[in-house]
Amino acid sequence: TGLSRPQRMLKAVQKNATKGDPQSVIAAIDYYCRHKEWAMNVGDDKGPILDSVVSEVNPSTALELGTYCGYSTVRIARLLSPGSKLITVEFNPAYAAVARQIIAHAGLQNKVTLVEGGSGDLIPKIKEQFGITSFDFVFLDHWKDRYLPDIKLLEDCGLLKKGSVLLADNVICPGTPEYLEYVRNSPRYKSQYFQSYLEYTKAEDGLEKSVFLG
Ligand SMILES: O=C(NC/C=C/[C@H]1O[C@@H](n2cnc3cncnc32)[C@H](O)[C@@H]1O)c1cc([N+](=O)[O-])cc(O)c1O
Ligand SMILES: [Mg+2]
């Protein structure tokens, strides 16, 4: 068999994007996924909302759950101030291999640490392995039934502090009902919904921004 979809996406980036130019990497992926082959990147409708929240938080430490091909990794890392770090977690080695190359094409490898493994296994090890005491920003975009257990794990591991911002993709489509119910009803979070569209489609989707109150 030939190349996988992520590998075909990588080829489109290598062909159409300028090395060291994150914006051209983002544009190349969005063009490919809108006109050639759909893929589950946060995309160019929700992407600007992600950008605005990252810019507002200006995180020193950021965590992404579910790298996939690295599209949102590039969106986040391109906005980080010097010295800030993004840790992104991906358990599929084939996806991780593509993501590393896309992140490198954007010239952002020094701002990003891609860790291969499951979020549930990694989160309890983050403090000792990376010397990180808490995350200013967390982007959730992995399996939708992992959102709730993983933020509870972040809470239990003391990796959230007053003011930490969680941003969750796909809270409408495919949907994350248990997560939404928790962050919208817990006294420990102030939650806000940003309506948008499922990537490269006219279907509704949106991002949920939840500030941890401590
Ligand atoms: O299913 C979706 N996303 C799941 C994303 C999954 C990605 O995160 C990794 N992962 C999963 N649990 C993990 C735990 N630990 C580490 N990586 C993990 C998977 O290996 C994959 O790379 C999705 C679906 C649609 N859709 O329209 O159908 C649209 C979207 O925007 C989506 O994000
Ligand atoms: Mg998503």
PDB file of C-alpha atoms and ligand atoms in Angstrom:
ATOM      1  CA  THR A   1       0.000   0.000   0.000  1.00  0.00           C
ATOM      2  CA  GLY A   2       1.057   3.564  -0.510  1.00  0.00           C
ATOM      3  CA  LEU A   3       1.386   6.515   1.842  1.00  0.00           C
ATOM      4  CA  SER A   4      -0.940   7.098   4.776  1.00  0.00           C
ATOM      5  CA  ARG A   5      -3.115  10.224   4.954  1.00  0.00           C
ATOM      6  CA  PRO A   6      -0.729  11.859   7.448  1.00  0.00           C
ATOM      7  CA  GLN A   7       2.195  11.049   5.142  1.00  0.00           C
ATOM      8  CA  ARG A   8       0.346  12.584   2.186  1.00  0.00           C
ATOM      9  CA  MET A   9      -0.298  15.681   4.312  1.00  0.00           C
ATOM     10  CA  LEU A  10       3.424  15.842   5.168  1.00  0.00           C
ATOM     11  CA  LYS A  11       4.314  15.657   1.464  1.00  0.00           C
ATOM     12  CA  ALA A  12       1.954  18.566   0.756  1.00  0.00           C
ATOM     13  CA  VAL A  13       3.710  20.601   3.475  1.00  0.00           C
ATOM     14  CA  GLN A  14       7.188  19.734   2.173  1.00  0.00           C
ATOM     15  CA  LYS A  15       6.105  20.664  -1.357  1.00  0.00           C
ATOM     16  CA  ASN A  16       4.086  23.831  -0.686  1.00  0.00           C
ATOM     17  CA  ALA A  17       5.311  25.367   2.573  1.00  0.00           C
ATOM     18  CA  THR A  18       8.459  27.439   3.135  1.00  0.00           C
ATOM     19  CA  LYS A  19      10.890  25.932   5.632  1.00  0.00           C
ATOM     20  CA  GLY A  20      10.960  27.972   8.847  1.00  0.00           C
ATOM     21  CA  ASP A  21       7.664  29.699   8.038  1.00  0.00           C
ATOM     22  CA  PRO A  22       4.900  28.435  10.370  1.00  0.00           C
ATOM     23  CA  GLN A  23       2.168  30.439   8.595  1.00  0.00           C
ATOM     24  CA  SER A  24       2.958  28.735   5.275  1.00  0.00           C
ATOM     25  CA  VAL A  25       2.856  25.311   6.978  1.00  0.00           C
ATOM     26  CA  ILE A  26      -0.574  26.119   8.428  1.00  0.00           C
ATOM     27  CA  ALA A  27      -1.810  27.397   5.039  1.00  0.00           C
ATOM     28  CA  ALA A  28      -0.467  24.341   3.198  1.00  0.00           C
ATOM     29  CA  ILE A  29      -2.259  21.938   5.566  1.00  0.00           C
ATOM     30  CA  ASP A  30      -5.505  23.907   5.467  1.00  0.00           C
ATOM     31  CA  TYR A  31      -5.420  24.035   1.655  1.00  0.00           C
ATOM     32  CA  TYR A  32      -4.703  20.299   1.416  1.00  0.00           C
ATOM     33  CA  CYS A  33      -7.408  19.321   3.916  1.00  0.00           C
ATOM     34  CA  ARG A  34     -10.022  21.672   2.450  1.00  0.00           C
ATOM     35  CA  HIS A  35      -9.432  20.836  -1.230  1.00  0.00           C
ATOM     36  CA  LYS A  36      -7.820  17.384  -1.333  1.00  0.00           C
ATOM     37  CA  GLU A  37      -8.368  15.230   1.776  1.00  0.00           C
ATOM     38  CA  TRP A  38     -10.231  16.088   4.987  1.00  0.00           C
ATOM     39  CA  ALA A  39      -8.253  15.510   8.191  1.00  0.00           C
ATOM     40  CA  MET A  40      -8.967  16.155  11.875  1.00  0.00           C
ATOM     41  CA  ASN A  41      -6.898  19.305  12.345  1.00  0.00           C
ATOM     42  CA  VAL A  42      -8.453  22.076  14.423  1.00  0.00           C
ATOM     43  CA  GLY A  43      -8.440  23.947  11.097  1.00  0.00           C
ATOM     44  CA  ASP A  44      -8.819  27.515   9.829  1.00  0.00           C
ATOM     45  CA  ASP A  45     -12.247  28.321  11.337  1.00  0.00           C
ATOM     46  CA  LYS A  46     -11.466  27.264  14.945  1.00  0.00           C
ATOM     47  CA  GLY A  47      -7.731  27.991  14.549  1.00  0.00           C
ATOM     48  CA  PRO A  48      -8.030  31.774  14.958  1.00  0.00           C
ATOM     49  CA  ILE A  49      -9.984  31.223  18.206  1.00  0.00           C
ATOM     50  CA  LEU A  50      -7.161  28.954  19.431  1.00  0.00           C
ATOM     51  CA  ASP A  51      -4.676  31.651  18.399  1.00  0.00           C
ATOM     52  CA  SER A  52      -6.536  34.377  20.291  1.00  0.00           C
ATOM     53  CA  VAL A  53      -6.719  32.352  23.514  1.00  0.00           C
ATOM     54  CA  VAL A  54      -3.011  31.386  23.297  1.00  0.00           C
ATOM     55  CA  SER A  55      -2.049  35.020  22.644  1.00  0.00           C
ATOM     56  CA  GLU A  56      -4.196  36.220  25.569  1.00  0.00           C
ATOM     57  CA  VAL A  57      -2.722  33.638  27.977  1.00  0.00           C
ATOM     58  CA  ASN A  58       0.829  33.979  26.581  1.00  0.00           C
ATOM     59  CA  PRO A  59       1.752  30.736  28.378  1.00  0.00           C
ATOM     60  CA  SER A  60       5.246  29.969  29.698  1.00  0.00           C
ATOM     61  CA  THR A  61       4.242  26.311  29.927  1.00  0.00           C
ATOM     62  CA  ALA A  62       1.677  24.734  27.586  1.00  0.00           C
ATOM     63  CA  LEU A  63       0.407  21.189  27.140  1.00  0.00           C
ATOM     64  CA  GLU A  64      -1.339  19.669  24.110  1.00  0.00           C
ATOM     65  CA  LEU A  65      -3.094  16.311  24.367  1.00  0.00           C
ATOM     66  CA  GLY A  66      -3.314  14.622  20.967  1.00  0.00           C
ATOM     67  CA  THR A  67      -0.664  15.897  18.547  1.00  0.00           C
ATOM     68  CA  TYR A  68      -1.943  13.985  15.495  1.00  0.00           C
ATOM     69  CA  CYS A  69       0.045  15.600  12.633  1.00  0.00           C
ATOM     70  CA  GLY A  70       1.136  18.680  14.557  1.00  0.00           C
ATOM     71  CA  TYR A  71      -1.145  21.298  12.948  1.00  0.00           C
ATOM     72  CA  SER A  72      -2.324  22.795  16.256  1.00  0.00           C
ATOM     73  CA  THR A  73       1.157  22.247  17.703  1.00  0.00           C
ATOM     74  CA  VAL A  74       2.475  24.640  15.031  1.00  0.00           C
ATOM     75  CA  ARG A  75      -0.420  27.079  15.616  1.00  0.00           C
ATOM     76  CA  ILE A  76       0.342  27.219  19.353  1.00  0.00           C
ATOM     77  CA  ALA A  77       4.164  27.118  19.234  1.00  0.00           C
ATOM     78  CA  ARG A  78       4.423  29.957  16.673  1.00  0.00           C
ATOM     79  CA  LEU A  79       2.759  32.276  19.206  1.00  0.00           C
ATOM     80  CA  LEU A  80       4.914  31.360  22.237  1.00  0.00           C
ATOM     81  CA  SER A  81       7.305  33.918  23.701  1.00  0.00           C
ATOM     82  CA  PRO A  82      11.043  33.066  23.769  1.00  0.00           C
ATOM     83  CA  GLY A  83      11.835  30.591  26.546  1.00  0.00           C
ATOM     84  CA  SER A  84       8.281  29.212  26.679  1.00  0.00           C
ATOM     85  CA  LYS A  85       7.713  25.481  26.161  1.00  0.00           C
ATOM     86  CA  LEU A  86       4.959  23.390  24.624  1.00  0.00           C
ATOM     87  CA  ILE A  87       4.736  19.715  25.545  1.00  0.00           C
ATOM     88  CA  THR A  88       2.594  17.721  23.109  1.00  0.00           C
ATOM     89  CA  VAL A  89       1.545  14.109  23.722  1.00  0.00           C
ATOM     90  CA  GLU A  90       0.832  11.540  21.008  1.00  0.00           C
ATOM     91  CA  PHE A  91       0.608   7.779  21.460  1.00  0.00           C
ATOM     92  CA  ASN A  92       0.542   6.707  17.806  1.00  0.00           C
ATOM     93  CA  PRO A  93       4.193   6.450  16.673  1.00  0.00           C
ATOM     94  CA  ALA A  94       3.318   6.877  12.976  1.00  0.00           C
ATOM     95  CA  TYR A  95       1.426  10.109  13.681  1.00  0.00           C
ATOM     96  CA  ALA A  96       4.250  11.288  15.982  1.00  0.00           C
ATOM     97  CA  ALA A  97       6.812  10.691  13.228  1.00  0.00           C
ATOM     98  CA  VAL A  98       4.819  12.848  10.782  1.00  0.00           C
ATOM     99  CA  ALA A  99       4.229  15.527  13.415  1.00  0.00           C
ATOM    100  CA  ARG A 100       7.945  15.810  14.210  1.00  0.00           C
ATOM    101  CA  GLN A 101       8.666  16.506  10.536  1.00  0.00           C
ATOM    102  CA  ILE A 102       5.858  19.057  10.203  1.00  0.00           C
ATOM    103  CA  ILE A 103       6.957  20.844  13.390  1.00  0.00           C
ATOM    104  CA  ALA A 104      10.569  20.845  12.093  1.00  0.00           C
ATOM    105  CA  HIS A 105       9.460  22.192   8.689  1.00  0.00           C
ATOM    106  CA  ALA A 106       7.902  25.116  10.563  1.00  0.00           C
ATOM    107  CA  GLY A 107      11.211  25.620  12.414  1.00  0.00           C
ATOM    108  CA  LEU A 108       9.524  25.237  15.810  1.00  0.00           C
ATOM    109  CA  GLN A 109      11.292  22.129  17.119  1.00  0.00           C
ATOM    110  CA  ASN A 110      13.131  24.136  19.805  1.00  0.00           C
ATOM    111  CA  LYS A 111       9.849  25.296  21.354  1.00  0.00           C
ATOM    112  CA  VAL A 112       8.136  21.907  21.261  1.00  0.00           C
ATOM    113  CA  THR A 113       8.730  18.658  23.136  1.00  0.00           C
ATOM    114  CA  LEU A 114       6.754  15.843  21.495  1.00  0.00           C
ATOM    115  CA  VAL A 115       6.342  12.933  23.897  1.00  0.00           C
ATOM    116  CA  GLU A 116       5.213   9.576  22.517  1.00  0.00           C
ATOM    117  CA  GLY A 117       2.867   7.799  24.876  1.00  0.00           C
ATOM    118  CA  GLY A 118      -0.560   7.864  26.446  1.00  0.00           C
ATOM    119  CA  SER A 119      -1.677  11.022  28.254  1.00  0.00           C
ATOM    120  CA  GLY A 120      -2.870   8.960  31.221  1.00  0.00           C
ATOM    121  CA  ASP A 121       0.587   7.451  31.667  1.00  0.00           C
ATOM    122  CA  LEU A 122       2.507  10.655  30.946  1.00  0.00           C
ATOM    123  CA  ILE A 123       0.670  13.272  33.023  1.00  0.00           C
ATOM    124  CA  PRO A 124       1.747  11.787  36.407  1.00  0.00           C
ATOM    125  CA  LYS A 125       5.396  11.855  35.236  1.00  0.00           C
ATOM    126  CA  ILE A 126       5.505  15.403  33.880  1.00  0.00           C
ATOM    127  CA  LYS A 127       6.740  17.088  37.064  1.00  0.00           C
ATOM    128  CA  GLU A 128       9.726  14.767  37.525  1.00  0.00           C
ATOM    129  CA  GLN A 129      10.549  14.381  33.818  1.00  0.00           C
ATOM    130  CA  PHE A 130      10.245  18.025  32.741  1.00  0.00           C
ATOM    131  CA  GLY A 131      10.556  19.981  35.982  1.00  0.00           C
ATOM    132  CA  ILE A 132       7.206  21.648  35.265  1.00  0.00           C
ATOM    133  CA  THR A 133       5.160  22.583  38.339  1.00  0.00           C
ATOM    134  CA  SER A 134       2.019  23.722  36.495  1.00  0.00           C
ATOM    135  CA  PHE A 135       0.618  24.497  33.028  1.00  0.00           C
ATOM    136  CA  ASP A 136      -0.622  27.957  32.085  1.00  0.00           C
ATOM    137  CA  PHE A 137      -2.456  26.515  29.058  1.00  0.00           C
ATOM    138  CA  VAL A 138      -3.778  23.083  28.056  1.00  0.00           C
ATOM    139  CA  PHE A 139      -5.244  22.249  24.611  1.00  0.00           C
ATOM    140  CA  LEU A 140      -7.394  19.094  24.569  1.00  0.00           C
ATOM    141  CA  ASP A 141      -7.843  17.457  21.175  1.00  0.00           C
ATOM    142  CA  HIS A 142      -7.334  13.734  21.743  1.00  0.00           C
ATOM    143  CA  TRP A 143      -9.936  10.955  22.155  1.00  0.00           C
ATOM    144  CA  LYS A 144     -13.044  12.741  23.362  1.00  0.00           C
ATOM    145  CA  ASP A 145     -13.712  10.306  26.227  1.00  0.00           C
ATOM    146  CA  ARG A 146     -10.241  11.078  27.605  1.00  0.00           C
ATOM    147  CA  TYR A 147     -10.875  14.816  28.155  1.00  0.00           C
ATOM    148  CA  LEU A 148     -12.577  14.445  31.545  1.00  0.00           C
ATOM    149  CA  PRO A 149     -10.314  11.773  33.082  1.00  0.00           C
ATOM    150  CA  ASP A 150      -7.243  13.685  31.944  1.00  0.00           C
ATOM    151  CA  ILE A 151      -8.200  17.032  33.443  1.00  0.00           C
ATOM    152  CA  LYS A 152      -9.060  15.282  36.701  1.00  0.00           C
ATOM    153  CA  LEU A 153      -5.599  13.727  36.515  1.00  0.00           C
ATOM    154  CA  LEU A 154      -4.057  17.171  35.899  1.00  0.00           C
ATOM    155  CA  GLU A 155      -5.932  18.467  38.971  1.00  0.00           C
ATOM    156  CA  ASP A 156      -4.856  15.507  41.122  1.00  0.00           C
ATOM    157  CA  CYS A 157      -1.212  15.850  40.015  1.00  0.00           C
ATOM    158  CA  GLY A 158      -1.252  19.533  40.993  1.00  0.00           C
ATOM    159  CA  LEU A 159      -0.465  20.579  37.414  1.00  0.00           C
ATOM    160  CA  LEU A 160      -3.153  23.288  37.306  1.00  0.00           C
ATOM    161  CA  LYS A 161      -2.940  26.544  39.231  1.00  0.00           C
ATOM    162  CA  LYS A 162      -5.368  29.466  39.725  1.00  0.00           C
ATOM    163  CA  GLY A 163      -5.748  30.991  36.268  1.00  0.00           C
ATOM    164  CA  SER A 164      -4.665  27.953  34.224  1.00  0.00           C
ATOM    165  CA  VAL A 165      -6.656  27.902  30.986  1.00  0.00           C
ATOM    166  CA  LEU A 166      -8.048  24.733  29.390  1.00  0.00           C
ATOM    167  CA  LEU A 167      -9.194  24.921  25.764  1.00  0.00           C
ATOM    168  CA  ALA A 168     -11.077  21.898  24.419  1.00  0.00           C
ATOM    169  CA  ASP A 169     -11.717  21.147  20.736  1.00  0.00           C
ATOM    170  CA  ASN A 170     -14.833  19.361  19.402  1.00  0.00           C
ATOM    171  CA  VAL A 171     -17.167  19.999  22.303  1.00  0.00           C
ATOM    172  CA  ILE A 172     -20.106  19.804  19.825  1.00  0.00           C
ATOM    173  CA  CYS A 173     -18.774  17.543  17.071  1.00  0.00           C
ATOM    174  CA  PRO A 174     -17.903  14.758  17.764  1.00  0.00           C
ATOM    175  CA  GLY A 175     -18.890  16.084  21.218  1.00  0.00           C
ATOM    176  CA  THR A 176     -17.600  15.733  24.749  1.00  0.00           C
ATOM    177  CA  PRO A 177     -20.780  15.725  26.911  1.00  0.00           C
ATOM    178  CA  GLU A 178     -19.317  14.469  30.192  1.00  0.00           C
ATOM    179  CA  TYR A 179     -16.408  16.937  29.962  1.00  0.00           C
ATOM    180  CA  LEU A 180     -18.737  19.865  29.184  1.00  0.00           C
ATOM    181  CA  GLU A 181     -21.087  18.965  32.040  1.00  0.00           C
ATOM    182  CA  TYR A 182     -18.129  18.880  34.444  1.00  0.00           C
ATOM    183  CA  VAL A 183     -16.396  22.136  33.507  1.00  0.00           C
ATOM    184  CA  ARG A 184     -19.705  24.028  33.162  1.00  0.00           C
ATOM    185  CA  ASN A 185     -21.014  22.894  36.565  1.00  0.00           C
ATOM    186  CA  SER A 186     -17.876  22.614  38.678  1.00  0.00           C
ATOM    187  CA  PRO A 187     -17.262  25.542  41.066  1.00  0.00           C
ATOM    188  CA  ARG A 188     -13.561  25.097  40.246  1.00  0.00           C
ATOM    189  CA  TYR A 189     -13.930  26.359  36.650  1.00  0.00           C
ATOM    190  CA  LYS A 190     -15.256  29.422  34.818  1.00  0.00           C
ATOM    191  CA  SER A 191     -16.271  28.116  31.397  1.00  0.00           C
ATOM    192  CA  GLN A 192     -17.075  29.830  28.092  1.00  0.00           C
ATOM    193  CA  TYR A 193     -18.157  28.416  24.713  1.00  0.00           C
ATOM    194  CA  PHE A 194     -16.778  29.764  21.423  1.00  0.00           C
ATOM    195  CA  GLN A 195     -19.062  28.717  18.577  1.00  0.00           C
ATOM    196  CA  SER A 196     -17.438  27.872  15.260  1.00  0.00           C
ATOM    197  CA  TYR A 197     -17.434  25.157  12.592  1.00  0.00           C
ATOM    198  CA  LEU A 198     -16.100  21.635  12.352  1.00  0.00           C
ATOM    199  CA  GLU A 199     -12.850  21.909  10.400  1.00  0.00           C
ATOM    200  CA  TYR A 200     -13.293  22.330   6.637  1.00  0.00           C
ATOM    201  CA  THR A 201     -17.082  21.838   6.862  1.00  0.00           C
ATOM    202  CA  LYS A 202     -20.310  23.799   7.472  1.00  0.00           C
ATOM    203  CA  ALA A 203     -21.238  21.691  10.505  1.00  0.00           C
ATOM    204  CA  GLU A 204     -21.335  23.395  13.889  1.00  0.00           C
ATOM    205  CA  ASP A 205     -18.531  22.787  16.340  1.00  0.00           C
ATOM    206  CA  GLY A 206     -16.828  24.916  18.946  1.00  0.00           C
ATOM    207  CA  LEU A 207     -14.145  25.316  21.565  1.00  0.00           C
ATOM    208  CA  GLU A 208     -14.763  25.444  25.320  1.00  0.00           C
ATOM    209  CA  LYS A 209     -12.433  27.692  27.311  1.00  0.00           C
ATOM    210  CA  SER A 210     -12.327  26.854  31.024  1.00  0.00           C
ATOM    211  CA  VAL A 211     -10.314  28.851  33.557  1.00  0.00           C
ATOM    212  CA  PHE A 212      -9.240  26.899  36.665  1.00  0.00           C
ATOM    213  CA  LEU A 213     -10.176  28.887  39.775  1.00  0.00           C
ATOM    214  CA  GLY A 214      -7.914  26.967  42.162  1.00  0.00           C
TER     215      GLY A 214
HETATM  216  O1  LIG B   1     -11.595  12.011  17.015  1.00  0.00           O
HETATM  217  C1  LIG B   1     -11.044  13.114  16.921  1.00  0.00           C
HETATM  218  N1  LIG B   1      -9.886  13.379  17.501  1.00  0.00           N
HETATM  219  C2  LIG B   1      -9.196  12.331  18.219  1.00  0.00           C
HETATM  220  C3  LIG B   1      -7.722  12.613  18.118  1.00  0.00           C
HETATM  221  C4  LIG B   1      -6.852  11.672  18.360  1.00  0.00           C
HETATM  222  C5  LIG B   1      -5.395  11.935  18.251  1.00  0.00           C
HETATM  223  O2  LIG B   1      -4.838  11.966  19.558  1.00  0.00           O
HETATM  224  C6  LIG B   1      -4.111  10.770  19.798  1.00  0.00           C
HETATM  225  N2  LIG B   1      -4.528  10.317  21.127  1.00  0.00           N
HETATM  226  C7  LIG B   1      -5.770   9.924  21.475  1.00  0.00           C
HETATM  227  N3  LIG B   1      -5.787   9.655  22.795  1.00  0.00           N
HETATM  228  C8  LIG B   1      -4.550   9.863  23.269  1.00  0.00           C
HETATM  229  C9  LIG B   1      -3.988   9.753  24.533  1.00  0.00           C
HETATM  230  N4  LIG B   1      -2.681  10.080  24.694  1.00  0.00           N
HETATM  231  C10 LIG B   1      -1.962  10.514  23.635  1.00  0.00           C
HETATM  232  N5  LIG B   1      -2.460  10.633  22.377  1.00  0.00           N
HETATM  233  C11 LIG B   1      -3.742  10.301  22.218  1.00  0.00           C
HETATM  234  C12 LIG B   1      -4.443   9.828  18.661  1.00  0.00           C
HETATM  235  O3  LIG B   1      -3.372   8.954  18.381  1.00  0.00           O
HETATM  236  C13 LIG B   1      -4.688  10.820  17.524  1.00  0.00           C
HETATM  237  O4  LIG B   1      -3.486  11.306  16.988  1.00  0.00           O
HETATM  238  C14 LIG B   1     -11.659  14.177  16.099  1.00  0.00           C
HETATM  239  C15 LIG B   1     -12.704  13.808  15.254  1.00  0.00           C
HETATM  240  C16 LIG B   1     -13.287  14.780  14.454  1.00  0.00           C
HETATM  241  N6  LIG B   1     -14.355  14.378  13.592  1.00  0.00           N
HETATM  242  O5  LIG B   1     -14.941  15.235  12.882  1.00  0.00           O
HETATM  243  O6  LIG B   1     -14.712  13.168  13.583  1.00  0.00           O
HETATM  244  C17 LIG B   1     -12.873  16.112  14.468  1.00  0.00           C
HETATM  245  C18 LIG B   1     -11.833  16.475  15.326  1.00  0.00           C
HETATM  246  O7  LIG B   1     -11.386  17.773  15.399  1.00  0.00           O
HETATM  247  C19 LIG B   1     -11.231  15.515  16.152  1.00  0.00           C
HETATM  248  O8  LIG B   1     -10.242  15.943  17.007  1.00  0.00           O
HETATM  249 MG    MG B   2     -10.187  18.068  17.117  1.00  0.00          MG
END
